[in-house]
Short mmCIF file of C-alpha atoms in Angstrom, two decimals:
data_model
loop_
_atom_site.label_atom_id
_atom_site.label_comp_id
_atom_site.label_asym_id
_atom_site.label_seq_id
_atom_site.Cartn_x
_atom_site.Cartn_y
_atom_site.Cartn_z
CA UNK E 16 -14.39 -48.93 -24.19
CA UNK E 17 -11.27 -49.98 -22.24
CA UNK E 18 -12.10 -52.66 -19.57
CA UNK E 19 -11.79 -51.43 -15.92
CA UNK E 20 -9.26 -52.96 -13.70
CA UNK E 21 -9.64 -55.15 -10.52
CA UNK E 22 -11.31 -53.65 -7.42
CA UNK E 23 -8.05 -52.77 -5.63
CA UNK E 24 -6.59 -51.22 -8.74
CA UNK E 25 -9.86 -49.60 -9.48
CA UNK E 26 -9.95 -47.95 -6.07
CA UNK E 27 -6.35 -46.80 -6.36
CA UNK E 28 -7.27 -45.11 -9.62
CA UNK E 29 -10.24 -43.47 -7.97
CA UNK E 30 -8.08 -42.60 -5.04
CA UNK E 31 -5.94 -40.35 -7.09
CA UNK E 32 -8.83 -38.01 -6.76
CA UNK E 33 -9.15 -38.77 -3.05
CA UNK E 34 -6.83 -37.79 -0.22
CA UNK E 35 -7.30 -41.16 1.43
CA UNK E 36 -6.02 -43.38 -1.41
CA UNK E 37 -2.95 -44.61 0.58
CA UNK E 38 -5.15 -45.42 3.58
CA UNK E 39 -7.46 -47.53 1.31
CA UNK E 40 -4.56 -49.72 0.01
CA UNK E 41 -3.03 -49.92 3.51
CA UNK E 42 -6.27 -51.11 5.10
CA UNK E 43 -6.91 -53.66 2.41
CA UNK E 44 -3.33 -55.04 2.83
CA UNK E 45 -3.89 -55.25 6.57
CA UNK E 46 -6.96 -57.44 5.85
CA UNK E 47 -9.71 -55.36 7.33
CA UNK E 48 -10.88 -52.30 5.32
CA UNK E 49 -13.52 -51.36 7.97
CA UNK E 50 -10.81 -49.40 9.87
CA UNK E 51 -11.32 -46.73 7.26
CA UNK E 52 -13.96 -43.86 7.80
CA UNK E 53 -17.48 -44.53 6.64
CA UNK E 54 -18.95 -43.11 3.45
CA UNK E 55 -20.25 -40.02 5.37
CA UNK E 56 -16.62 -38.78 5.58
CA UNK E 57 -16.27 -38.57 1.85
CA UNK E 58 -17.24 -35.69 -0.57
CA UNK E 59 -20.12 -36.08 -2.89
CA UNK E 60 -17.89 -36.07 -5.97
CA UNK E 61 -15.77 -38.85 -4.60
CA UNK E 62 -18.78 -40.99 -3.91
CA UNK E 63 -20.22 -40.26 -7.40
CA UNK E 64 -16.96 -41.18 -9.19
CA UNK E 65 -16.55 -44.53 -7.33
CA UNK E 66 -20.13 -45.42 -8.00
CA UNK E 67 -19.80 -44.47 -11.69
CA UNK E 68 -16.75 -46.65 -12.10
CA UNK E 69 -18.39 -49.55 -10.29
CA UNK E 70 -21.42 -49.31 -12.52
CA UNK E 71 -19.27 -49.36 -15.66
CA UNK E 72 -17.36 -52.36 -14.38
CA UNK E 73 -20.62 -54.21 -13.66
CA UNK E 74 -21.83 -53.89 -17.26
CA UNK E 75 -18.28 -54.84 -18.51
CA UNK E 76 -18.17 -57.99 -16.30
CA UNK E 77 -21.63 -59.10 -17.46
CA UNK E 78 -20.60 -58.61 -21.02
CA UNK E 79 -23.43 -56.19 -21.57
CA UNK E 80 -23.26 -53.04 -23.74
CA UNK E 81 -22.56 -49.94 -21.69
CA UNK E 82 -25.72 -47.75 -21.40
CA UNK E 83 -25.55 -44.14 -22.72
CA UNK E 84 -23.50 -41.88 -20.50
CA UNK E 85 -26.60 -39.87 -19.42
CA UNK E 86 -28.21 -43.09 -18.11
CA UNK E 87 -25.07 -44.04 -16.15
CA UNK E 88 -24.84 -40.59 -14.80
CA UNK E 89 -28.49 -40.78 -13.64
CA UNK E 90 -27.91 -44.16 -11.94
CA UNK E 91 -24.74 -42.83 -10.30
CA UNK E 92 -26.35 -39.72 -9.08
CA UNK E 93 -29.36 -41.54 -7.63
CA UNK E 94 -27.09 -44.07 -5.88
CA UNK E 95 -24.70 -41.32 -4.66
CA UNK E 96 -27.71 -39.82 -2.90
CA UNK E 97 -29.40 -42.94 -1.65
CA UNK E 98 -26.44 -45.06 -0.43
CA UNK E 99 -25.02 -42.57 2.12
CA UNK E 100 -28.52 -41.80 3.32
CA UNK E 101 -29.73 -45.44 3.60
CA UNK E 102 -26.41 -47.17 4.42
CA UNK E 103 -24.28 -44.58 6.29
CA UNK E 104 -22.04 -47.27 7.84
CA UNK E 105 -20.72 -48.56 4.52
CA UNK E 106 -17.10 -47.78 3.50
CA UNK E 107 -16.63 -46.18 0.05
CA UNK E 108 -14.38 -49.00 -1.15
CA UNK E 109 -16.96 -51.57 -0.20
CA UNK E 110 -19.29 -50.38 -3.03
CA UNK E 111 -17.37 -52.06 -5.91
CA UNK E 112 -17.25 -55.35 -3.92
CA UNK E 113 -21.00 -55.25 -3.24
CA UNK E 114 -21.76 -54.63 -6.92
CA UNK E 115 -19.32 -57.34 -8.00
CA UNK E 116 -20.88 -59.88 -5.73
CA UNK E 117 -24.39 -58.81 -6.62
CA UNK E 118 -24.12 -59.21 -10.42
CA UNK E 119 -22.50 -62.64 -9.72
CA UNK E 120 -25.72 -63.59 -7.82
CA UNK E 121 -23.90 -64.18 -4.52
CA UNK E 122 -26.80 -62.38 -2.90
CA UNK E 123 -29.50 -64.24 -4.96
CA UNK E 124 -30.97 -63.81 -8.35
CA UNK E 125 -31.41 -60.20 -9.68
CA UNK E 126 -33.61 -58.96 -12.53
CA UNK E 127 -32.02 -56.15 -14.45
CA UNK E 128 -29.60 -53.48 -13.30
CA UNK E 129 -31.44 -50.55 -11.68
CA UNK E 130 -31.20 -48.24 -8.71
CA UNK E 131 -33.21 -50.73 -6.66
CA UNK E 132 -31.02 -53.75 -7.64
CA UNK E 133 -27.75 -51.93 -6.77
CA UNK E 134 -29.30 -50.75 -3.42
CA UNK E 135 -30.16 -54.42 -2.73
CA UNK E 136 -26.60 -55.44 -3.49
CA UNK E 137 -25.45 -52.96 -0.85
CA UNK E 138 -27.95 -54.13 1.72
CA UNK E 139 -27.01 -57.80 1.16
CA UNK E 140 -23.32 -56.98 1.49
CA UNK E 141 -23.87 -55.22 4.77
CA UNK E 142 -25.89 -58.23 6.11
CA UNK E 143 -23.44 -60.89 4.85
CA UNK E 144 -21.53 -63.14 7.34
CA UNK E 145 -18.19 -62.04 5.82
CA UNK E 146 -18.89 -58.37 6.54
CA UNK E 147 -20.07 -59.15 10.05
CA UNK E 148 -16.90 -60.96 10.70
CA UNK E 149 -14.75 -57.96 9.56
CA UNK E 150 -16.87 -55.79 12.01
CA UNK E 151 -16.03 -58.21 14.88
CA UNK E 152 -12.37 -58.11 14.04
CA UNK E 153 -12.42 -54.34 14.30
CA UNK E 154 -14.21 -54.40 17.58
CA UNK E 155 -12.11 -57.20 19.32
CA UNK E 156 -8.60 -56.20 20.43
CA UNK E 157 -5.67 -57.59 18.46
CA UNK E 158 -4.58 -60.81 20.17
CA UNK E 159 -1.02 -60.40 19.06
CA UNK E 160 -0.71 -57.07 20.82
CA UNK E 161 -3.08 -56.78 23.76
CA UNK E 162 -3.64 -53.14 24.86
CA UNK E 163 -3.61 -52.16 28.48
CA UNK E 164 -6.85 -52.60 30.51
CA UNK E 165 -7.59 -48.86 30.58
CA UNK E 166 -7.56 -48.77 26.74
CA UNK E 167 -9.52 -52.00 26.48
CA UNK E 168 -12.22 -50.45 28.80
CA UNK E 169 -12.29 -47.24 26.76
CA UNK E 170 -12.70 -49.10 23.44
CA UNK E 171 -15.41 -51.33 24.86
CA UNK E 172 -17.24 -48.40 26.38
CA UNK E 173 -17.11 -46.49 23.08
CA UNK E 174 -18.45 -49.60 21.25
CA UNK E 175 -21.33 -49.88 23.73
CA UNK E 176 -22.27 -46.24 23.35
CA UNK E 177 -22.13 -46.46 19.59
CA UNK E 178 -24.40 -49.43 19.67
CA UNK E 179 -26.80 -47.55 21.94
CA UNK E 180 -26.85 -44.70 19.46
CA UNK E 181 -27.41 -47.14 16.53
CA UNK E 182 -30.48 -48.46 18.32
CA UNK E 183 -31.89 -45.08 19.04
CA UNK E 184 -31.40 -44.01 15.38
CA UNK E 185 -33.04 -47.19 14.08
CA UNK E 186 -29.89 -48.84 12.70
CA UNK E 187 -28.89 -52.41 13.10
CA UNK E 188 -26.40 -53.12 15.91
CA UNK E 189 -23.68 -55.16 14.15
CA UNK E 190 -21.63 -55.32 17.26
CA UNK E 191 -24.52 -56.49 19.50
CA UNK E 192 -23.00 -59.76 20.80
CA UNK E 193 -19.70 -58.24 21.62
CA UNK E 194 -21.23 -55.26 23.40
CA UNK E 195 -23.61 -57.58 25.26
CA UNK E 196 -20.63 -59.60 26.55
CA UNK E 197 -18.99 -56.38 27.86
CA UNK E 198 -22.05 -55.03 29.61
CA UNK E 199 -22.98 -58.41 30.98
CA UNK E 200 -19.43 -58.82 32.42
CA UNK E 201 -19.97 -55.49 34.20
CA UNK E 202 -23.16 -56.81 35.87
CA UNK E 203 -25.37 -54.29 34.03
CA UNK E 204 -27.49 -56.87 32.27
CA UNK E 205 -29.44 -59.19 34.66
CA UNK E 206 -32.22 -61.00 32.78
CA UNK E 207 -33.73 -64.10 34.29
CA UNK E 208 -33.28 -67.56 32.85
CA UNK E 209 -36.87 -67.40 31.50
CA UNK E 210 -36.18 -64.09 29.82
CA UNK E 211 -32.96 -65.40 28.25
CA UNK E 212 -34.90 -68.37 26.76
CA UNK E 213 -37.37 -65.96 25.27
CA UNK E 214 -34.54 -64.16 23.54
CA UNK E 215 -33.35 -67.50 22.25
CA UNK E 216 -36.71 -68.26 20.75
CA UNK E 217 -36.98 -64.79 19.33
CA UNK E 218 -33.60 -65.21 17.69
CA UNK E 219 -34.57 -68.63 16.23
CA UNK E 220 -37.78 -67.15 14.73
CA UNK E 221 -35.88 -64.16 13.28
CA UNK E 222 -33.14 -66.28 11.75
CA UNK E 223 -35.57 -68.78 10.29
CA UNK E 224 -37.60 -66.04 8.65
CA UNK E 225 -34.44 -64.35 7.37
CA UNK E 226 -33.04 -67.57 5.80
CA UNK E 227 -36.39 -68.53 4.34
CA UNK E 228 -36.39 -65.14 2.52
CA UNK E 229 -32.94 -65.80 1.21
CA UNK E 230 -33.99 -69.30 0.17
CA UNK E 231 -36.84 -67.90 -1.89
CA UNK E 232 -34.65 -65.12 -3.54
CA UNK E 233 -31.61 -67.21 -4.53
CA UNK E 234 -31.35 -69.14 -7.74
CA UNK E 235 -28.06 -70.80 -6.90
CA UNK E 236 -28.34 -74.47 -6.03
CA UNK E 237 -25.16 -74.46 -3.97
CA UNK E 238 -26.39 -71.38 -1.99
CA UNK E 239 -29.79 -72.96 -1.48
CA UNK E 240 -28.23 -76.13 -0.05
CA UNK E 241 -26.07 -73.99 2.26
CA UNK E 242 -29.19 -72.01 3.46
CA UNK E 243 -31.14 -75.19 3.95
CA UNK E 244 -28.36 -76.62 6.15
CA UNK E 245 -28.58 -73.56 8.32
CA UNK E 246 -32.39 -73.87 8.51
CA UNK E 247 -32.02 -77.51 9.57
CA UNK E 248 -29.45 -76.57 12.22
CA UNK E 249 -31.85 -73.91 13.57
CA UNK E 250 -34.62 -76.38 13.66
CA UNK E 251 -32.69 -78.98 15.83
CA UNK E 252 -30.96 -76.14 17.76
CA UNK E 253 -27.45 -77.28 16.74
CA UNK E 254 -26.69 -73.81 15.35
CA UNK E 255 -25.53 -72.83 18.71
CA UNK E 256 -23.14 -69.97 17.78
CA UNK E 257 -25.59 -68.35 15.28
CA UNK E 258 -28.48 -68.61 17.85
CA UNK E 259 -26.34 -67.39 20.78
CA UNK E 260 -25.13 -64.39 18.77
CA UNK E 261 -28.50 -63.30 17.66
CA UNK E 262 -30.18 -63.82 21.02
CA UNK E 263 -27.42 -61.54 22.56
CA UNK E 264 -28.48 -58.88 20.02
CA UNK E 265 -32.09 -59.10 21.14
CA UNK E 266 -31.18 -59.11 24.83
CA UNK E 267 -28.96 -56.12 24.34
CA UNK E 268 -31.72 -54.22 22.46
CA UNK E 269 -34.12 -54.96 25.34
CA UNK E 270 -31.53 -53.71 27.87
CA UNK E 271 -31.02 -50.46 25.90
CA UNK E 272 -34.77 -49.93 25.69
CA UNK E 273 -34.96 -50.23 29.48
CA UNK E 274 -32.16 -47.68 29.82
CA UNK E 275 -34.22 -45.25 27.70
CA UNK E 276 -37.44 -45.94 29.58
CA UNK E 277 -35.91 -45.45 32.97
CA UNK E 278 -34.00 -42.28 31.68
CA UNK E 279 -30.66 -43.66 32.79
CA UNK E 280 -27.26 -42.42 31.62
CA UNK E 281 -25.51 -45.35 30.04
CA UNK E 282 -22.11 -43.79 30.00
CA UNK E 283 -22.33 -43.06 33.75
CA UNK E 284 -23.48 -46.60 34.45
CA UNK E 285 -20.47 -47.95 32.51
CA UNK E 286 -17.96 -45.54 34.14
CA UNK E 287 -19.16 -46.60 37.66
CA UNK E 288 -17.89 -50.09 36.86
CA UNK E 289 -14.43 -49.16 35.42
CA UNK E 290 -12.66 -50.36 38.62
CA UNK E 291 -14.65 -53.65 38.47
CA UNK E 292 -13.55 -54.20 34.90
CA UNK E 293 -9.87 -53.56 35.72
CA UNK E 294 -10.00 -55.90 38.77
CA UNK E 295 -11.79 -58.72 36.99
CA UNK E 296 -9.44 -58.66 33.91
CA UNK E 297 -6.15 -57.87 35.68
CA UNK E 298 -5.15 -61.60 36.20
CA UNK E 299 -6.17 -62.54 32.67
CA UNK E 300 -4.25 -59.61 31.18
CA UNK E 301 -1.12 -60.37 33.23
CA UNK E 302 -1.11 -64.04 32.04
#
């Protein structure tokens, strides 16, 4: 069987069947593929074909014999059904990357190639620091070309409403820290110092538990050392950025829950502070 090409070339080949092939290459060249639509915007056959190609490449890269076509079709069909349902925020072209990193044990040791293991690769990819950084870059305005304040407000409001909808639908708020900063700047979030410290402690416990799970699951010595450094930094509270970011997520979640309980309209609350946002940021924007 002829070896498959690299991820970008592979996606270009798959893109010949997809209308958005040019958009994929352009987004990757710009450095942030998350500007593309999520997997929910693709047809079932497109999703199936990319997954099928990614599965074949995984076996090839591991030097394993390709399974019978019916077995690969079964895997691809199951994953084409489960991935959009369980991970609706993933982009189609992220799937080959997640599989590639997974079989190289960048997400920890795996045992066999199955529907479950490939789903775990996707989940680990979405929770990775690299992916979170890409999400932040999409949310934060481009520093080289700062949009006008009305546009900034509109984008920030949309991000806040999206995060609110994510919480209500049980999804993880990847933009939590950024949205918290926006709403806090508008004076909508007003937790006491004691409450903020509670969020900090909650964040530390969550991060410690998550890193300990990663420590158990990974077989890479280098990765284990990296995780242990993070755990040590959490223990002595020197991991300021990591703790602050996660505590803001917990604080934002608590604020959103209060909005729901009090039956408030978040969009109205934000719009009422549009003038405040423009006034507070006018000097900074002009400079």
